[in-house]
Coordinates of C-alpha atoms and ligand atoms in Angstrom, one line a residue:
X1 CA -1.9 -6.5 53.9
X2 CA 0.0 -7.4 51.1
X3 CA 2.4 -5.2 48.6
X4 CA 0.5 -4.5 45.3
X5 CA 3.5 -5.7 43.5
X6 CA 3.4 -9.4 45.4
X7 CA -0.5 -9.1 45.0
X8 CA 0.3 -8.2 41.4
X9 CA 2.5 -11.6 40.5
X10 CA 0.1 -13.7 42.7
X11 CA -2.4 -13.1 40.6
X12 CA 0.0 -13.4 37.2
X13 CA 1.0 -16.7 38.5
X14 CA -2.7 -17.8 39.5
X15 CA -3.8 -16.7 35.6
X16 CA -0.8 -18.9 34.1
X17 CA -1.1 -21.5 35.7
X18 CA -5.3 -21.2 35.6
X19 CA -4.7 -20.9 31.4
X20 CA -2.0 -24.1 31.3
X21 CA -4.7 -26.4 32.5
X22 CA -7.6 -24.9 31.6
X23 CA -9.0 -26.1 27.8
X24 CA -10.1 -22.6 26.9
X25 CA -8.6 -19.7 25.6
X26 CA -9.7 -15.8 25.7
X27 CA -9.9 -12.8 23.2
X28 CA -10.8 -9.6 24.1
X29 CA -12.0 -7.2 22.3
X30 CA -12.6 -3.5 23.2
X31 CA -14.2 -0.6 22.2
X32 CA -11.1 1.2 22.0
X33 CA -8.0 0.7 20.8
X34 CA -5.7 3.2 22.1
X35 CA -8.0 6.3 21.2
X36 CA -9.3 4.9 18.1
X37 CA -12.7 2.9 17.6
X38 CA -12.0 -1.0 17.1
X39 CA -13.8 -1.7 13.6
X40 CA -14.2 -5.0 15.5
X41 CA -15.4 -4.0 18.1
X42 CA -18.3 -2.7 16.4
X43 CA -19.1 -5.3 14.6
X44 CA -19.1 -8.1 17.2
X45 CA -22.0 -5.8 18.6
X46 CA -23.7 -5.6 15.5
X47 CA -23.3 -9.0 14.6
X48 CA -24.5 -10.9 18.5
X49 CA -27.7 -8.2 18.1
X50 CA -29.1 -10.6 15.8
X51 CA -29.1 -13.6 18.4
X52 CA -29.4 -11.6 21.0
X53 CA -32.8 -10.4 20.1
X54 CA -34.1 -13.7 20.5
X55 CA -32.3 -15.1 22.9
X56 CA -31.5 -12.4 25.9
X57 CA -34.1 -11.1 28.2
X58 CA -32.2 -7.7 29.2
X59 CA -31.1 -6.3 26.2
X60 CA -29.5 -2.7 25.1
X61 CA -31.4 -0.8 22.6
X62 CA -29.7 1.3 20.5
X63 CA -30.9 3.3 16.8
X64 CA -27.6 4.7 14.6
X65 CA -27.8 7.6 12.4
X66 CA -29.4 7.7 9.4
X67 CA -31.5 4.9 10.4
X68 CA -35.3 3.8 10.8
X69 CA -35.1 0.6 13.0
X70 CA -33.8 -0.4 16.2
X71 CA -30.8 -2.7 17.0
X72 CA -30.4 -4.9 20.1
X73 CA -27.6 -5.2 22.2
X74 CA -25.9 -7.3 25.1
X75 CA -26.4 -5.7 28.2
X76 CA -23.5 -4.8 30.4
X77 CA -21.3 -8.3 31.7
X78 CA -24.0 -10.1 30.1
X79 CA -23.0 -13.4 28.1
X80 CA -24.3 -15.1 24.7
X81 CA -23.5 -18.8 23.6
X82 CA -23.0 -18.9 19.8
X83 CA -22.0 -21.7 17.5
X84 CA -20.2 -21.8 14.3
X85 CA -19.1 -24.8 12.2
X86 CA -20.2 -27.1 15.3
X87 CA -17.8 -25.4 17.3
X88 CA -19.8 -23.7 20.8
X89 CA -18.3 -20.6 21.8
X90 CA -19.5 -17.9 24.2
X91 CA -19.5 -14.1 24.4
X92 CA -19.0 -12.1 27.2
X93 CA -20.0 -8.2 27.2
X94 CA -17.4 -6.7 30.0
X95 CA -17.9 -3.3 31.2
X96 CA -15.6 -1.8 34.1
X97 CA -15.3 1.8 35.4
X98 CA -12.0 3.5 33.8
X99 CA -9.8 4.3 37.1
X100 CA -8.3 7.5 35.6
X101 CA -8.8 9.7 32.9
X102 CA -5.4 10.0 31.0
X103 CA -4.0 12.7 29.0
X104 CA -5.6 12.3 25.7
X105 CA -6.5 14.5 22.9
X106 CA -10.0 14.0 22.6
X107 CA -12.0 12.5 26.7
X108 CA -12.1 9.2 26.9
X109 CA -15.6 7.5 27.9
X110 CA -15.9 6.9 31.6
X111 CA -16.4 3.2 30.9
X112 CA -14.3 0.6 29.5
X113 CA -16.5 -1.8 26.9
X114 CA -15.1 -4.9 25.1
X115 CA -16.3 -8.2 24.3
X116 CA -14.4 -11.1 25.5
X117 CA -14.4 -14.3 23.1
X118 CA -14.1 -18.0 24.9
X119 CA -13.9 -20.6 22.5
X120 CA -11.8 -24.2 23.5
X121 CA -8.5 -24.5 22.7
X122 CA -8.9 -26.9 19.9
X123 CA -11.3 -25.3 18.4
X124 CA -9.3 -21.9 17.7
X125 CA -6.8 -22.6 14.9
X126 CA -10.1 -24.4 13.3
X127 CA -12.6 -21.2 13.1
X128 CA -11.0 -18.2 14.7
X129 CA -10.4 -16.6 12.0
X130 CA -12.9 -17.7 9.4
X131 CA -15.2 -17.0 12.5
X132 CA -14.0 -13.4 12.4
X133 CA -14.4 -12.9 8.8
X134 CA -17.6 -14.2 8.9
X135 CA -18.8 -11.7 12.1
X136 CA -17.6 -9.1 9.9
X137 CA -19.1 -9.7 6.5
X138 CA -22.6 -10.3 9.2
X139 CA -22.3 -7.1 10.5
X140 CA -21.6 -5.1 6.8
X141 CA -24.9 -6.5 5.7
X142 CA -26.7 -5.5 9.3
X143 CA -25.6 -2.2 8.8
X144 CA -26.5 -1.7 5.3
X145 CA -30.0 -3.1 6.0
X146 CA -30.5 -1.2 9.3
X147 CA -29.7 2.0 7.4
X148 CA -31.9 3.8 5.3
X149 CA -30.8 4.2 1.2
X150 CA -28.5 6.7 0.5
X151 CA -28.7 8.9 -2.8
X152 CA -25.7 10.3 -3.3
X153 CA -24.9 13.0 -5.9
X154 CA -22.1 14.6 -7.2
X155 CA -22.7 18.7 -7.4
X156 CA -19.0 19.5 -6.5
X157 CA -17.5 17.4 -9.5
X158 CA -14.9 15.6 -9.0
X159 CA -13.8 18.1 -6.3
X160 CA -13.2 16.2 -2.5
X161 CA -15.3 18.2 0.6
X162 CA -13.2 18.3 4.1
X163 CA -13.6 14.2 4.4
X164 CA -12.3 13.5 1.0
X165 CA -15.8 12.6 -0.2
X166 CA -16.6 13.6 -4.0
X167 CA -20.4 12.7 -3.3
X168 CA -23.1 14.1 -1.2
X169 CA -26.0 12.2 0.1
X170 CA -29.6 12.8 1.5
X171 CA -31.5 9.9 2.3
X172 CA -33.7 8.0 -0.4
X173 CA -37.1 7.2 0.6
X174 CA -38.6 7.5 -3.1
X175 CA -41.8 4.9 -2.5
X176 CA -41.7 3.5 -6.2
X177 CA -41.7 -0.4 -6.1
X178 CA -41.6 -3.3 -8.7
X179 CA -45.8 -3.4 -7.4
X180 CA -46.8 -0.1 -8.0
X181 CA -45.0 0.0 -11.5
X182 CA -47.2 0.1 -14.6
X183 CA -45.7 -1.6 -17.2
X184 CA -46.1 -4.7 -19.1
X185 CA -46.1 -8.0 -16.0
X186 CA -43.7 -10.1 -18.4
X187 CA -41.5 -7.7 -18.8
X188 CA -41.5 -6.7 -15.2
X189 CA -40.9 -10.3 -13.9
X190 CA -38.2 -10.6 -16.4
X191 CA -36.4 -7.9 -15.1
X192 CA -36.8 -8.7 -11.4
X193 CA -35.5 -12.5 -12.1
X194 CA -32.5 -10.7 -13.6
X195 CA -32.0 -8.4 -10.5
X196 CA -32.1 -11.3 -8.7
X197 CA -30.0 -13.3 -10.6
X198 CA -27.1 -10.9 -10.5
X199 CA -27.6 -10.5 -6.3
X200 CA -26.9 -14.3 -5.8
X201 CA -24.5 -14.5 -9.0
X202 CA -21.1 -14.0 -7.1
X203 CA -19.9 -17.7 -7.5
X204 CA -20.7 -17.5 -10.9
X205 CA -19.1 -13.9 -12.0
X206 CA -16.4 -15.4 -10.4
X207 CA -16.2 -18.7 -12.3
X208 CA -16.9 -17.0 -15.5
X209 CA -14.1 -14.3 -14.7
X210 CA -16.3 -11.1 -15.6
X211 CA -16.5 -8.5 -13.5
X212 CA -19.8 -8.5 -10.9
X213 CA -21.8 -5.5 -12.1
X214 CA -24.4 -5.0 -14.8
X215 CA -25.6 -2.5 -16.8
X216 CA -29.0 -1.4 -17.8
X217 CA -30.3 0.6 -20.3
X218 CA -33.8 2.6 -19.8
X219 CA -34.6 4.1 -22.8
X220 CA -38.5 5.6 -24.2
X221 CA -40.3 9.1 -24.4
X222 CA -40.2 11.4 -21.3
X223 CA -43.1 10.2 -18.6
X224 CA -43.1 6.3 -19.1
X225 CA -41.4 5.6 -15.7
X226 CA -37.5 5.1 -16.3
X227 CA -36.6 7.5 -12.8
X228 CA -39.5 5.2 -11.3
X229 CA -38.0 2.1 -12.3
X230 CA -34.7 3.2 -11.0
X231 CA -36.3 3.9 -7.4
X232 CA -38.1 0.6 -7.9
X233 CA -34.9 -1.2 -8.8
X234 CA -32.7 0.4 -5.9
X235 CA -36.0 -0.2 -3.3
X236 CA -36.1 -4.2 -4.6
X237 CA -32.5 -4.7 -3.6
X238 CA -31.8 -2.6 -0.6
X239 CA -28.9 -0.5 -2.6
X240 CA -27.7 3.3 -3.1
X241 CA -28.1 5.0 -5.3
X242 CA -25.2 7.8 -7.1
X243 CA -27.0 9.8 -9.5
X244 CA -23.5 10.8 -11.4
X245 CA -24.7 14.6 -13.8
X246 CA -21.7 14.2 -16.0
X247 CA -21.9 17.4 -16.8
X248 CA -20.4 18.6 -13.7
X249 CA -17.6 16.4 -14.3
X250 CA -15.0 17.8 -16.3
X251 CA -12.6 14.9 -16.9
X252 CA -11.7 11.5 -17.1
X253 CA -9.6 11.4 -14.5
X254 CA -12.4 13.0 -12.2
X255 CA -14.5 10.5 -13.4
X256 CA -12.8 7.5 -12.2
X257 CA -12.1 9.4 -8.6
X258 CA -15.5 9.6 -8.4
X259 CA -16.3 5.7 -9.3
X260 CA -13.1 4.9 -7.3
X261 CA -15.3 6.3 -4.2
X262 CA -18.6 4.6 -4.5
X263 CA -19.5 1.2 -2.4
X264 CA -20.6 -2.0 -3.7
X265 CA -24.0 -2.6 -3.5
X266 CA -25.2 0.5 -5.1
X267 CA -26.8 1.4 -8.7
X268 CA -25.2 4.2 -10.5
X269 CA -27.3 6.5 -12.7
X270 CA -26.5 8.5 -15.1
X271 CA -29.8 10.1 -16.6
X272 CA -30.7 11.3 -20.1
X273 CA -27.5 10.3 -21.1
X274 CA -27.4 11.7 -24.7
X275 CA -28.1 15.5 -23.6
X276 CA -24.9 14.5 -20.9
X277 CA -22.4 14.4 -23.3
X278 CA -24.0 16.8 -25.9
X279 CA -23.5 19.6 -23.5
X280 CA -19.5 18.9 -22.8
X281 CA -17.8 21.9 -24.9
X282 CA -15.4 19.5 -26.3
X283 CA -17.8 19.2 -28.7
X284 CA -17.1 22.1 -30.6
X285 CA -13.5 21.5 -31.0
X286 CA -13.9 18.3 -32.4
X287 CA -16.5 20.0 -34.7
X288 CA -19.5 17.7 -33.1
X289 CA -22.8 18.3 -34.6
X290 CA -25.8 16.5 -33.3
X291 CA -27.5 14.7 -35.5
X292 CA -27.7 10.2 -36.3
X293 CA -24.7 10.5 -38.4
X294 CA -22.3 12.4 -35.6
X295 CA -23.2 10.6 -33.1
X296 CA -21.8 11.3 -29.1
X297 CA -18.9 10.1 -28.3
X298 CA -17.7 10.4 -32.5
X299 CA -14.2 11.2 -30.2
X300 CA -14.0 7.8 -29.7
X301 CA -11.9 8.4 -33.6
X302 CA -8.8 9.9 -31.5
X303 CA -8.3 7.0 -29.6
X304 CA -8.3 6.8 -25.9
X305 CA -5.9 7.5 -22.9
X306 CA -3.8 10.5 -22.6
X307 CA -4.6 12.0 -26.3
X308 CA -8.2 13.0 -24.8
X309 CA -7.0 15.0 -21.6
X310 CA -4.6 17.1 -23.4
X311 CA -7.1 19.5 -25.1
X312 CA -9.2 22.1 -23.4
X313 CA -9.0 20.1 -20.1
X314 CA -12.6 19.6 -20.5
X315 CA -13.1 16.7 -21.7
X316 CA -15.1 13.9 -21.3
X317 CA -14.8 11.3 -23.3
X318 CA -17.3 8.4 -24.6
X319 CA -14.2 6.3 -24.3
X320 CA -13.5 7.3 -20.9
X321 CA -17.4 6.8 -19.6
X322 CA -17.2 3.2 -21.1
X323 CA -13.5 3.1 -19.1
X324 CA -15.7 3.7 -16.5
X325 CA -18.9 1.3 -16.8
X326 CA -16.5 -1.7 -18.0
X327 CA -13.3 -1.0 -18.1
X328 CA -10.3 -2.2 -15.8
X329 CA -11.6 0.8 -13.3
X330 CA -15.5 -0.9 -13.1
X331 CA -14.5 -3.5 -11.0
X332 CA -12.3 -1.8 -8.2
X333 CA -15.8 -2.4 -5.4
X334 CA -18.0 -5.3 -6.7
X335 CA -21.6 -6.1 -7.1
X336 CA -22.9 -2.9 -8.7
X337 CA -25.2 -1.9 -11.3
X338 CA -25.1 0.8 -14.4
X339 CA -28.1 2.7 -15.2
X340 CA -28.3 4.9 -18.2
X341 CA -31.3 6.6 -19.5
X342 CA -32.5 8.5 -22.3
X343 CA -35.3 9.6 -24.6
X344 CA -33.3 9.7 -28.0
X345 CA -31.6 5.8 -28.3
X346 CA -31.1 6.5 -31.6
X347 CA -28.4 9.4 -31.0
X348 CA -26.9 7.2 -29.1
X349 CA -23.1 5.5 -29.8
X350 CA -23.3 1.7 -31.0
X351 CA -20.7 1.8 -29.0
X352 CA -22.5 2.3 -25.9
X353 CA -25.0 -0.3 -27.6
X354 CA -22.9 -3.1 -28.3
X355 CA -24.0 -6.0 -26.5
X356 CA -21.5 -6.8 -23.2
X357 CA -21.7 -2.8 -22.4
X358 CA -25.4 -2.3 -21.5
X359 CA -26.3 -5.9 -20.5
X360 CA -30.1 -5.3 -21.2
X361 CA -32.1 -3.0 -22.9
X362 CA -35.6 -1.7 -21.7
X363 CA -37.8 0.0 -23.5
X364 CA -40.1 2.2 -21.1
X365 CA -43.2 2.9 -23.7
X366 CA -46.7 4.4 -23.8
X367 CA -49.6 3.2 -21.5
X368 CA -50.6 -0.4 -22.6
X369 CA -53.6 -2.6 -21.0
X370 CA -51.9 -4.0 -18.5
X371 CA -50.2 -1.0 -17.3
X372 CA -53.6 0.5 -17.6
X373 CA -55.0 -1.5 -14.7
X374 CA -52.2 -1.2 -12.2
X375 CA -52.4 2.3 -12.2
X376 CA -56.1 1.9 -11.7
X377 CA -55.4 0.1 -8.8
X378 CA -53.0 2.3 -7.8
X379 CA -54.5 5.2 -7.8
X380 CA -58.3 4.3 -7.3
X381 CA -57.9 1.0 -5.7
X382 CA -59.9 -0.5 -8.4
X383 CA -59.5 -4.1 -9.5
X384 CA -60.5 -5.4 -12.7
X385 CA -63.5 -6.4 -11.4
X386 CA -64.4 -2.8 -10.4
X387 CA -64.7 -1.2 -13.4
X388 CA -67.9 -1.6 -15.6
X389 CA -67.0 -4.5 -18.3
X390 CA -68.1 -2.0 -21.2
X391 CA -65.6 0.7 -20.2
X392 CA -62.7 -1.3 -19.6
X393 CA -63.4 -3.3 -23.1
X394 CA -63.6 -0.1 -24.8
X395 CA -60.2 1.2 -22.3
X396 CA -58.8 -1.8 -23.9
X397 CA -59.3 -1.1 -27.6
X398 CA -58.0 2.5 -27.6
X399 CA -55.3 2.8 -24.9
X400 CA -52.7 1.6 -27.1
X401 CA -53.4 3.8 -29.5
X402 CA -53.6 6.6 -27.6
X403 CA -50.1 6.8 -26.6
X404 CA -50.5 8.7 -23.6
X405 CA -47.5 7.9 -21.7
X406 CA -48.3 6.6 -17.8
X407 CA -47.5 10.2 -16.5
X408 CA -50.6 11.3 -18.1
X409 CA -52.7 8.4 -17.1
X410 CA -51.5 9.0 -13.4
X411 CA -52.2 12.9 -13.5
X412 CA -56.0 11.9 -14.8
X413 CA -56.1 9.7 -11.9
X414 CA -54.8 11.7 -9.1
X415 CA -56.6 15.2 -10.4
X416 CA -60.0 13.1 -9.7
X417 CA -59.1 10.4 -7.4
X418 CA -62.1 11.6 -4.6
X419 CA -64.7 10.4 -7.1
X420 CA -63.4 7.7 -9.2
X421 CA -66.3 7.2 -11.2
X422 CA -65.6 10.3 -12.3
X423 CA -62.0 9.1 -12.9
X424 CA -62.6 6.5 -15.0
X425 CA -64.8 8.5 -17.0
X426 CA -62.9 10.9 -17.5
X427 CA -59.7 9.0 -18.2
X428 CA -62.0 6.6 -21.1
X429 CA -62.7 10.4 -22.6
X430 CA -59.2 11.4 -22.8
X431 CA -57.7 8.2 -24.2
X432 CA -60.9 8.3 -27.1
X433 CA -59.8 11.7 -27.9
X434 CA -56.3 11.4 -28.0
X435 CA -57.0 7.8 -29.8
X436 CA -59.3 9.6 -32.0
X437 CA -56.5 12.2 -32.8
X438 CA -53.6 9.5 -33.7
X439 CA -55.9 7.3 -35.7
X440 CA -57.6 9.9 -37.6
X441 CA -54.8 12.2 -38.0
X442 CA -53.0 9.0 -40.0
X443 CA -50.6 8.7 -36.9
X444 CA -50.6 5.5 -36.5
X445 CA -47.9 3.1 -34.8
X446 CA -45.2 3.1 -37.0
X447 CA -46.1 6.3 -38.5
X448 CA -45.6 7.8 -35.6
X449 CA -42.7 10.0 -34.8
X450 CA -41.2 8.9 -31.5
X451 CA -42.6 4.8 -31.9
X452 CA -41.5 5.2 -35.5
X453 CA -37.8 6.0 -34.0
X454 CA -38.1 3.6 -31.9
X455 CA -38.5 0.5 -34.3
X456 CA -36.1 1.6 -36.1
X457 CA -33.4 1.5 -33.5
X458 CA -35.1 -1.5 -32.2
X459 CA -34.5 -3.3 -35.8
X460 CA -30.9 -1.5 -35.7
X461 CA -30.1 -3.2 -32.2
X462 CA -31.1 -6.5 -34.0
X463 CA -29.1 -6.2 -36.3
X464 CA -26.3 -5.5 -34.2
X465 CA -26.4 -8.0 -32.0
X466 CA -27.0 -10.8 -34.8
X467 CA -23.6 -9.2 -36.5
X468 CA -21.9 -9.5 -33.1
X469 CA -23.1 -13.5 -32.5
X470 CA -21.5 -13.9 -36.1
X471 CA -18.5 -11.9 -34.8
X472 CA -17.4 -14.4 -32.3
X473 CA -14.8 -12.4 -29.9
X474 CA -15.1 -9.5 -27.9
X475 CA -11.8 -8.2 -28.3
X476 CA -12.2 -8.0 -32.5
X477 CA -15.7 -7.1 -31.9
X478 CA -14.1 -3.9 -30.9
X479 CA -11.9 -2.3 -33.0
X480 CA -14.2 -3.4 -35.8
X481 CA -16.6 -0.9 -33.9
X482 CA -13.5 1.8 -33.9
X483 CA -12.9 1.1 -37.6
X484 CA -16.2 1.6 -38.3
X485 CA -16.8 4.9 -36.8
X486 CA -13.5 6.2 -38.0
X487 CA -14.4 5.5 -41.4
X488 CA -18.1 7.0 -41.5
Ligands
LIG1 N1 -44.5 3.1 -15.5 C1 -45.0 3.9 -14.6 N2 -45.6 3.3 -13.5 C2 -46.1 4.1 -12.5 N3 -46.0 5.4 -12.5 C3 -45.4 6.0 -13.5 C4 -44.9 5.3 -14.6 N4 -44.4 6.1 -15.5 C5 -44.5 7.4 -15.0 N5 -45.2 7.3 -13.8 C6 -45.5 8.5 -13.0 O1 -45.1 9.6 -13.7 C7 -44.2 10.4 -13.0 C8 -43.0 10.6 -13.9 O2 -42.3 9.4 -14.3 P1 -40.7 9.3 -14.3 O3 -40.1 10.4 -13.7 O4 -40.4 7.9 -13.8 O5 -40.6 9.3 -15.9 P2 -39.3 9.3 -16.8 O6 -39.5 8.2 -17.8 O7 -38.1 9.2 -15.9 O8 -39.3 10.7 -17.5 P3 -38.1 11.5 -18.1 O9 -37.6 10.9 -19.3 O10 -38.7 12.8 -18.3 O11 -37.0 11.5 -17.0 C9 -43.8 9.6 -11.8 O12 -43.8 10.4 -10.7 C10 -44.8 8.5 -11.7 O13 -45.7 8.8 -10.7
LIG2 MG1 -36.5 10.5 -15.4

């Protein structure tokens, strides 16, 4: 029978000496440190559930929160060979009973988890902590692909809730995709190649020193997919969503709290983004009337910082929303994407316009051909090939023409979608008639009101950008621009 103390040393002297010759060296990670979770901990787990899936053959199942799929785990005191930069090191999942439950404020769990990391002794000063970073970074992207999107909005303001959260989040399960969008394929491609673009562009934002975000702007008449295309967009790359309503915000200041708190890898939305500012009531002390020639944001005159949070208190500020899509605040979180829609481009800034801001510029427009057919095969399941040659010839001639936006096409669809003969017929009849009326009635494209608009701001947005290639800098791009609306 020996002392616990003597037993105690024996074994402190065995484990020296056992470390001095052996070639390995141990980290141990656990679940807890002190009463607090280990971050690490966590994602060790997260991380080895990857190869674990393939390699074990008793594993730990587990589903978080919030979350459709099922992640793997290391069963208890099982163990998991791993390699990283050619270095072999091994994982151990060690679970003992906790003796005693100490005094704590909040139970402990009756068993003690951590991992326990062998890698050889030369190896550690080589990867140990590039390995680390690496598990880390791993287990952020498991998480964010094992959870379901978040939309997150902001009906409180800029006011915190009990966590010190501005936002509130359901989940997002909107089913729009890139597929099941109508619009023209070019165009389409051209803005998933850009999407995809910016996802692997993180060398080269870095080596061109901008920021890593871009902005889009959705603009065209109401019904011609710009939410969809947001859903589509946010579906495509796995990210968030924050649909920001400006017009619960009521400063600038709140307006960068609440950018402060979003993550990277999300879009953020801010919809119809002409009637946003319109409402503000800072609009009637700076004698804002709507109109082309007083356009949003005319505050832009007063100069920005402090100036435009004296006032009414109210404000919020075209200055202070481009502060927050690219100014020194955009890049605090990385890799995120601005989406601003609206019906009305034309009552729109330049400023917001100005190349740089918005990095492209889509126009959302009526039904054409092409989108024609997709939602034909969305709806009815109808190829090409389906549809009687004479019908979709004559579909061809008038659609454009007809300008019915693809929320009408779809609700002609769906209202008949059990007998899609009937569908189609009916669908040919509408377009005719609504054809019949544009053509007839002199409204043709370009007379037209809302395509008439939009040519001209399409020419305008020409013009601008060939003014700013002649321009040359950014910087005296800009107070040009302030000049310019001062003196209108
Ligand atoms: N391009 C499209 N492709 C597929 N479906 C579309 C398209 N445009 C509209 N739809 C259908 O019409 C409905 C309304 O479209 P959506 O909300 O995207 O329009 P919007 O352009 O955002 O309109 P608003 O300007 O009023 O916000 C959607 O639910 C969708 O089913
Ligand atoms: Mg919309």
């Amino acid at each position: 029978i020996i002392p616990p103390e003597l037993r105690f040393a024996f074994l402190k002297f065995f484990n020296r000496t056992f470390h001095l010759f052996s070639s390995y060296c141990y980290f141990d990670i656990t679940e807890l440190d002190g009463v607090n979770t280990n971050e690490l901990y966590n994602a060790v787990q997260l991380y080895l559930s990857t190869s674990v899936s393939i390699a074990g053959n008793r594993l730990s199942l587990t589903r978080a929160v919030n979350s459709s799929s099922i992640t793997f785990g290391l069963s208890n005191n099982d163990s998991i060979v791993d390699t990283f930069n050619n270095a072999t090191v091994l994982w151990e999942h060690v679970v003992t009973q906790r003796q005693t439950q100490t005094f704590a404020w909040r139970p402990l769990p009756e068993e003690k988890r951590g991992f326990t990391l062998r890698i050889k002794k030369r190896d550690k000063t080589l990867i140990l902590n590039s390995y680390l970073d690496f598990i880390a970074e791993k287990a952020k992207e498991i998480r964010r692909k094992n959870q379901d999107r978040l939309l997150y909005t902001n009906t409180r303001g800029g006011s915190l809730d009990s966590r010190g959260h501005p936002w509130e989040s359901v989940p997002f399960k909107h089913p729009s995709t890139f597929e099941t969008l109508a619009m023209d394929p070019k165009k389409k491609q051209e803005i998933m190649d850009d999407l995809k673009d910016f996802v692997l562009g993180q060398m080269f934002y870095q080596k061109t020193g901008r920021a890593w975000k871009r902005g889009y702007l959705l603009y065209g008449p109401p019904g011609t997919g710009k939410s969809s295309m947001i859903a589509a967009m946010a579906n495509y790359l796995g990210y968030d969503i924050y649909d920001l309503e400006l017009t619960e915000v009521h400063s600038n200041s709140e307006l960068r709290k609440l950018l402060m708190k979003t993550s990277s890898k999300s879009i953020i939305v801010i919809e119809d983004i002409d009637c946003s500012i319109n409402l503000t009531n800072r609009n009637k002390s700076s004698g804002f009337k709507t109109g082309p020639e007083h356009r949003i944001g005319s505050e832009i005159r007063s100069g920005s910082g402090s100036g435009e949070e004296s006032g009414n208190g109210n404000t919020i500020t075209l200055s202070g929303l481009l502060n927050f899509t690219d100014g020194l605040w955009s890049c605090c979180g990385s890799e995120r994407i601005f989406i601003f829609t609206t019906n009305h481009i034309e009552k729109l800034d330049p400023a917001l316009l100005r190349s740089g801001r918005m990095d492209m510029h889509v126009c959302m427009s009526y039904c054409d051909f092409s989108s024609l057919k997709i939602l034909l095969r969305n709806y009815l399941g109808y190829e090409e090939e389906d549809v009687d040659d004479d019908v979709l010839k004559e579909m061809e001639r008038v659609v454009e023409k007809a300008e019915m936006t693809p929320a009408d096409v779809s609700e002609a669809l769906i209202k008949n979608r059990r007998d899609k003969e009937k569908a189609v017929r009916e669908l040919l009849v509408k377009l005719k008639s609504r054809w019949e009326r544009n053509v007839k009635g002199g409204k043709l494209r370009g007379q037209s009101g809302n395509l008439r608009e939009l040519e001209i701001v399409e020419e305008e947005e020409k013009r601008a950008i060939d003014s700013q290639n002649e321009d040359g800098d950014d910087v005296e791009d800009e107070t040009e621009l302030v000049d310019n609306v001062g003196k209108d």
